[in-house]
Amino acid sequence: MIEVLRKIVQAVNDADDLTQALELIVHEVRGAMQTEVCTVYLKDRSSQRLVFRATEGLNKEKIGAFSLSIDEGLVGWVASRGEMLNLDDAMAHPSFQLVPGLGEESFNTFMGAPIIHQRDLLGVLVVQQADTRRFSDAEEAFLITISAQLAAIIAHAEVTGAAMAVDTPAEQVARIQGVAGSPGIAIGQAVYVSPTADLGAVPSRRASNRRQEMRIFRSALARVRDDIEVVAENLREELSPEDHALFGVYLSILDDSTLGGEVAALIKAGEWAQGALSQVMIKHIRHFERMEHSYLRERAVDVRDLGTRVLTYLQDENENREDWPERTILVADEITASTLGEVPRERLAGVVSLRGSANSHAAIVARGMGIPAVMGAYDLPYNRLGDKPLVVDGYSGRVYINPSRQVLDRFQVAVDQDQALSEELAGLRGELCQTLDGKRIPLWVNTGIIEDLEGALDQGAEGVGLYRTEVGFLLRDRFPSEEEQRLLYREQLEVFAPSPVTMRTLDIGGDKSLPYFPIQEDNPFLGWRGIRVTLDHPEIFLAQVRAMLKANEGLGNLRVLLPMISAVEEADEALALIRRCHEEVIAEGYMEGLPPVGVMIEVPSAVWLTGALASRVDFLSVGSNDLTQYLLAVDRNNARVADLYHGLHPAVLGALRQIVDAAHLKGCSVSICGEMAGDPRAVPLLLAMGFDQLSMSAINLPRVKKVINSLTMADANEALAGLEGIHSSREVIEIAEGLIERKGLDRYVRLNRDSG
Ligand code: PEP
Ligand code: MG
């Protein structure tokens, strides 16, 4: 059964559009279940009716022309209850209704399963037959399994179907919903960067110079041939002549008379070389994969391998592109800090990542750079985007493909409003951050790259609450040396001196993997992360701390922060290493004292150990991004559960209060450096809890200052007191937003804004 299921799902996945996918579903399911009829009804979004969309066995002329209301007939019974229905005598059921012209008269056995995707009913999958017999339990289970599997594919095909507008009616706009990653609106031109050597991820694109593309293709082919001939030669002695002859067969796959010729023909027709290669190779891989004979099926692996080799060389040739559009919207399967670094800063207008969520590190880096971003847009038909115009709405998490003049005008108004707002907020730059009744609260920034510094200073930041040192590591192809690190850190410290700069020791693992030190684990967020890695590799830790200390020479504004502490032993060990480094550099003539050292509270165990940790270190900093993910058991990087990820969850707020109280009891200062500190709705609550500093992405700083400077402590305390007895995030949000609205601050906060 698994094999049949796999085959159906694969076939449907390969379909070009929704109609073809549905045709395949009814055809394959009818075959697999050996019934006479299989039909799919899909719910039409605007009319809310169940439309007869595909059938094998009933009257095909009715496809698209016939529909039922949501609770009409047996199909409506299944749809409105979201339940399976299995009947040996359909006509005896009270909801039975005979529709003239559908051709159902002779089929009395009926089984229907709802197609549900993320709680949303998409339609109904029905099988029918003439024999009066009840479908068996196993058949029932099969239909449920197949409809659950197909739901995601249908949902995806529905959305990308709308995006067909990319190719067809130019006036239509396709809208894809993702997750808001970094605020702002970007209007620009899509550039998709495909992951290296992935045939399935190459977009189709018109060649700007066919001759050039053909030349590149020929040269890549020649290089692959050379490689294979070298391997064949090396193995000549070890293989029998028959086995050795296989290399000849292997090479011939790329000949002009076979696949090579097909690729060349597509290039001649105007496709760029990578697109032509991937289209031809994928067609043949699928063909081989569907073969019954296992020997032939395995040839798919050879074709894929060859295709990937050629693609690698083609990508080599296309690397270092210099023709980035003036307003590039970077689209990638998974945006990383290094992909962001590829585009010249002045040309990078916006970012769309198919994977990831609001608190993925790529989103945080985009926020640091002030670039609008949408994450988790997995429905985006990236391989058909070409270089189409896009609008990225980083407030609502939507991407518009091929926007019409009307949509563009609407967004241009939003861009102008943003501009006016930033100019207005820029006036706050020289003002202190304090409540109307005089409570001071320093606003610090989170940084990672040098570019962040200018933005931070422009926004009037009073210090750096979190410098993510790993970003400097991510942008290289090896670990930076101690001296390279010293120079990097010196720059950060100098720009902000004498204000404090909090440097976090290397925090890799989770969703941050170094290209030259990959960590592959089934459960990376619960695995080898942060301090766990660096304590296991003291040589990396020691070099980093020494570089920080040396960079601090003559400045004295360094603070060192330890990530992912989950036990006191980790803090003790790290502190001992830091003291050792300090003694070493003192012996080398360093003059500064031991800098303040702090730990991050971002793991639930650390919440309960706050007091013990506070008595060991000089300060604490709450990493609410991770703390939220670990307290709520919601992956911060997964768009599918983004709705469950709430910093304003009562459990998270309860933990934050507990941390502040426990830290202050030990006389230890405590800041918060997760993204929540930059959420103007959360800020009054954090203020009332007693956080000593708030550290955030520079882009959020002016709005946060505006909110704080418009409130009294009584307002903040009242909002916090209002949470007493509240157990749902929705109610917390109502209270938090209520305060913002009462103070007339919604303009700065953009509550639930839909710019389009
Ligand atoms: C956090 O977890 O809140 C934090 C600030 O660290 P990072 O986002 O880099 O994991
Ligand atoms: Mg963290």
PDB file of N, CA and C in Angstrom, residues 188-221:
ATOM      1  N   GLY A 188      10.180  45.542  -6.165  1.00  0.00           N
ATOM      2  CA  GLY A 188      11.396  45.296  -6.950  1.00  0.00           C
ATOM      3  C   GLY A 188      11.250  44.117  -7.878  1.00  0.00           C
ATOM      4  N   GLN A 189      12.389  43.566  -8.237  1.00  0.00           N
ATOM      5  CA  GLN A 189      12.437  42.505  -9.241  1.00  0.00           C
ATOM      6  C   GLN A 189      13.004  41.231  -8.618  1.00  0.00           C
ATOM      7  N   ALA A 190      12.327  40.120  -8.872  1.00  0.00           N
ATOM      8  CA  ALA A 190      12.728  38.862  -8.243  1.00  0.00           C
ATOM      9  C   ALA A 190      14.051  38.344  -8.807  1.00  0.00           C
ATOM     10  N   VAL A 191      14.903  37.876  -7.911  1.00  0.00           N
ATOM     11  CA  VAL A 191      16.075  37.114  -8.348  1.00  0.00           C
ATOM     12  C   VAL A 191      16.130  35.879  -7.463  1.00  0.00           C
ATOM     13  N   TYR A 192      15.943  34.721  -8.086  1.00  0.00           N
ATOM     14  CA  TYR A 192      15.945  33.490  -7.307  1.00  0.00           C
ATOM     15  C   TYR A 192      17.350  32.914  -7.274  1.00  0.00           C
ATOM     16  N   VAL A 193      17.870  32.676  -6.090  1.00  0.00           N
ATOM     17  CA  VAL A 193      19.176  32.018  -6.019  1.00  0.00           C
ATOM     18  C   VAL A 193      18.948  30.562  -5.634  1.00  0.00           C
ATOM     19  N   SER A 194      19.262  29.685  -6.551  1.00  0.00           N
ATOM     20  CA  SER A 194      18.981  28.276  -6.290  1.00  0.00           C
ATOM     21  C   SER A 194      20.083  27.670  -5.450  1.00  0.00           C
ATOM     22  N   PRO A 195      19.705  26.685  -4.638  1.00  0.00           N
ATOM     23  CA  PRO A 195      20.741  26.011  -3.863  1.00  0.00           C
ATOM     24  C   PRO A 195      21.706  25.333  -4.822  1.00  0.00           C
ATOM     25  N   THR A 196      22.943  25.216  -4.421  1.00  0.00           N
ATOM     26  CA  THR A 196      23.907  24.676  -5.361  1.00  0.00           C
ATOM     27  C   THR A 196      23.573  23.243  -5.746  1.00  0.00           C
ATOM     28  N   ALA A 197      23.743  22.996  -7.044  1.00  0.00           N
ATOM     29  CA  ALA A 197      23.610  21.661  -7.621  1.00  0.00           C
ATOM     30  C   ALA A 197      22.328  20.934  -7.221  1.00  0.00           C
ATOM     31  N   ASP A 198      21.207  21.631  -7.272  1.00  0.00           N
ATOM     32  CA  ASP A 198      19.931  20.964  -7.037  1.00  0.00           C
ATOM     33  C   ASP A 198      19.097  21.127  -8.313  1.00  0.00           C
ATOM     34  N   LEU A 199      18.999  20.035  -9.060  1.00  0.00           N
ATOM     35  CA  LEU A 199      18.312  20.102 -10.356  1.00  0.00           C
ATOM     36  C   LEU A 199      16.874  20.576 -10.200  1.00  0.00           C
ATOM     37  N   GLY A 200      16.243  20.175  -9.089  1.00  0.00           N
ATOM     38  CA  GLY A 200      14.831  20.486  -8.891  1.00  0.00           C
ATOM     39  C   GLY A 200      14.587  21.944  -8.550  1.00  0.00           C
ATOM     40  N   ALA A 201      15.649  22.684  -8.258  1.00  0.00           N
ATOM     41  CA  ALA A 201      15.434  24.056  -7.787  1.00  0.00           C
ATOM     42  C   ALA A 201      15.861  25.103  -8.812  1.00  0.00           C
ATOM     43  N   VAL A 202      16.086  24.664 -10.052  1.00  0.00           N
ATOM     44  CA  VAL A 202      16.548  25.641 -11.053  1.00  0.00           C
ATOM     45  C   VAL A 202      15.343  26.304 -11.713  1.00  0.00           C
ATOM     46  N   PRO A 203      15.270  27.623 -11.674  1.00  0.00           N
ATOM     47  CA  PRO A 203      14.123  28.286 -12.307  1.00  0.00           C
ATOM     48  C   PRO A 203      14.253  28.329 -13.826  1.00  0.00           C
ATOM     49  N   SER A 204      13.111  28.440 -14.489  1.00  0.00           N
ATOM     50  CA  SER A 204      13.123  28.616 -15.934  1.00  0.00           C
ATOM     51  C   SER A 204      13.372  30.093 -16.208  1.00  0.00           C
ATOM     52  N   ARG A 205      14.226  30.389 -17.185  1.00  0.00           N
ATOM     53  CA  ARG A 205      14.532  31.801 -17.447  1.00  0.00           C
ATOM     54  C   ARG A 205      14.888  31.959 -18.921  1.00  0.00           C
ATOM     55  N   ARG A 206      14.535  33.099 -19.515  1.00  0.00           N
ATOM     56  CA  ARG A 206      14.934  33.355 -20.907  1.00  0.00           C
ATOM     57  C   ARG A 206      16.427  33.658 -20.923  1.00  0.00           C
ATOM     58  N   ALA A 207      17.125  33.095 -21.927  1.00  0.00           N
ATOM     59  CA  ALA A 207      18.558  33.369 -22.024  1.00  0.00           C
ATOM     60  C   ALA A 207      18.747  34.759 -22.605  1.00  0.00           C
ATOM     61  N   SER A 208      19.679  35.526 -22.021  1.00  0.00           N
ATOM     62  CA  SER A 208      19.905  36.847 -22.625  1.00  0.00           C
ATOM     63  C   SER A 208      20.823  36.704 -23.843  1.00  0.00           C
ATOM     64  N   ASN A 209      21.624  35.640 -23.870  1.00  0.00           N
ATOM     65  CA  ASN A 209      22.519  35.427 -25.008  1.00  0.00           C
ATOM     66  C   ASN A 209      22.607  33.921 -25.269  1.00  0.00           C
ATOM     67  N   ARG A 210      21.860  33.455 -26.273  1.00  0.00           N
ATOM     68  CA  ARG A 210      21.772  31.999 -26.510  1.00  0.00           C
ATOM     69  C   ARG A 210      23.125  31.388 -26.845  1.00  0.00           C
ATOM     70  N   ARG A 211      23.883  32.101 -27.639  1.00  0.00           N
ATOM     71  CA  ARG A 211      25.181  31.572 -28.036  1.00  0.00           C
ATOM     72  C   ARG A 211      26.077  31.328 -26.820  1.00  0.00           C
ATOM     73  N   GLN A 212      26.038  32.327 -25.969  1.00  0.00           N
ATOM     74  CA  GLN A 212      26.838  32.246 -24.745  1.00  0.00           C
ATOM     75  C   GLN A 212      26.384  31.043 -23.899  1.00  0.00           C
ATOM     76  N   GLU A 213      25.053  30.868 -23.763  1.00  0.00           N
ATOM     77  CA  GLU A 213      24.518  29.759 -22.966  1.00  0.00           C
ATOM     78  C   GLU A 213      24.950  28.429 -23.564  1.00  0.00           C
ATOM     79  N   MET A 214      24.933  28.350 -24.896  1.00  0.00           N
ATOM     80  CA  MET A 214      25.323  27.103 -25.565  1.00  0.00           C
ATOM     81  C   MET A 214      26.807  26.825 -25.300  1.00  0.00           C
ATOM     82  N   ARG A 215      27.584  27.878 -25.330  1.00  0.00           N
ATOM     83  CA  ARG A 215      29.025  27.713 -25.101  1.00  0.00           C
ATOM     84  C   ARG A 215      29.269  27.203 -23.667  1.00  0.00           C
ATOM     85  N   ILE A 216      28.554  27.810 -22.726  1.00  0.00           N
ATOM     86  CA  ILE A 216      28.716  27.408 -21.323  1.00  0.00           C
ATOM     87  C   ILE A 216      28.319  25.942 -21.155  1.00  0.00           C
ATOM     88  N   PHE A 217      27.219  25.570 -21.813  1.00  0.00           N
ATOM     89  CA  PHE A 217      26.739  24.183 -21.695  1.00  0.00           C
ATOM     90  C   PHE A 217      27.772  23.211 -22.258  1.00  0.00           C
ATOM     91  N   ARG A 218      28.281  23.528 -23.452  1.00  0.00           N
ATOM     92  CA  ARG A 218      29.278  22.639 -24.079  1.00  0.00           C
ATOM     93  C   ARG A 218      30.508  22.505 -23.187  1.00  0.00           C
ATOM     94  N   SER A 219      30.914  23.608 -22.600  1.00  0.00           N
ATOM     95  CA  SER A 219      32.137  23.536 -21.794  1.00  0.00           C
ATOM     96  C   SER A 219      31.885  22.726 -20.517  1.00  0.00           C
ATOM     97  N   ALA A 220      30.681  22.868 -19.927  1.00  0.00           N
ATOM     98  CA  ALA A 220      30.374  22.079 -18.721  1.00  0.00           C
ATOM     99  C   ALA A 220      30.332  20.592 -19.068  1.00  0.00           C
ATOM    100  N   LEU A 221      29.754  20.276 -20.245  1.00  0.00           N
ATOM    101  CA  LEU A 221      29.693  18.864 -20.669  1.00  0.00           C
ATOM    102  C   LEU A 221      31.095  18.289 -20.830  1.00  0.00           C
TER     103      LEU A 221
END
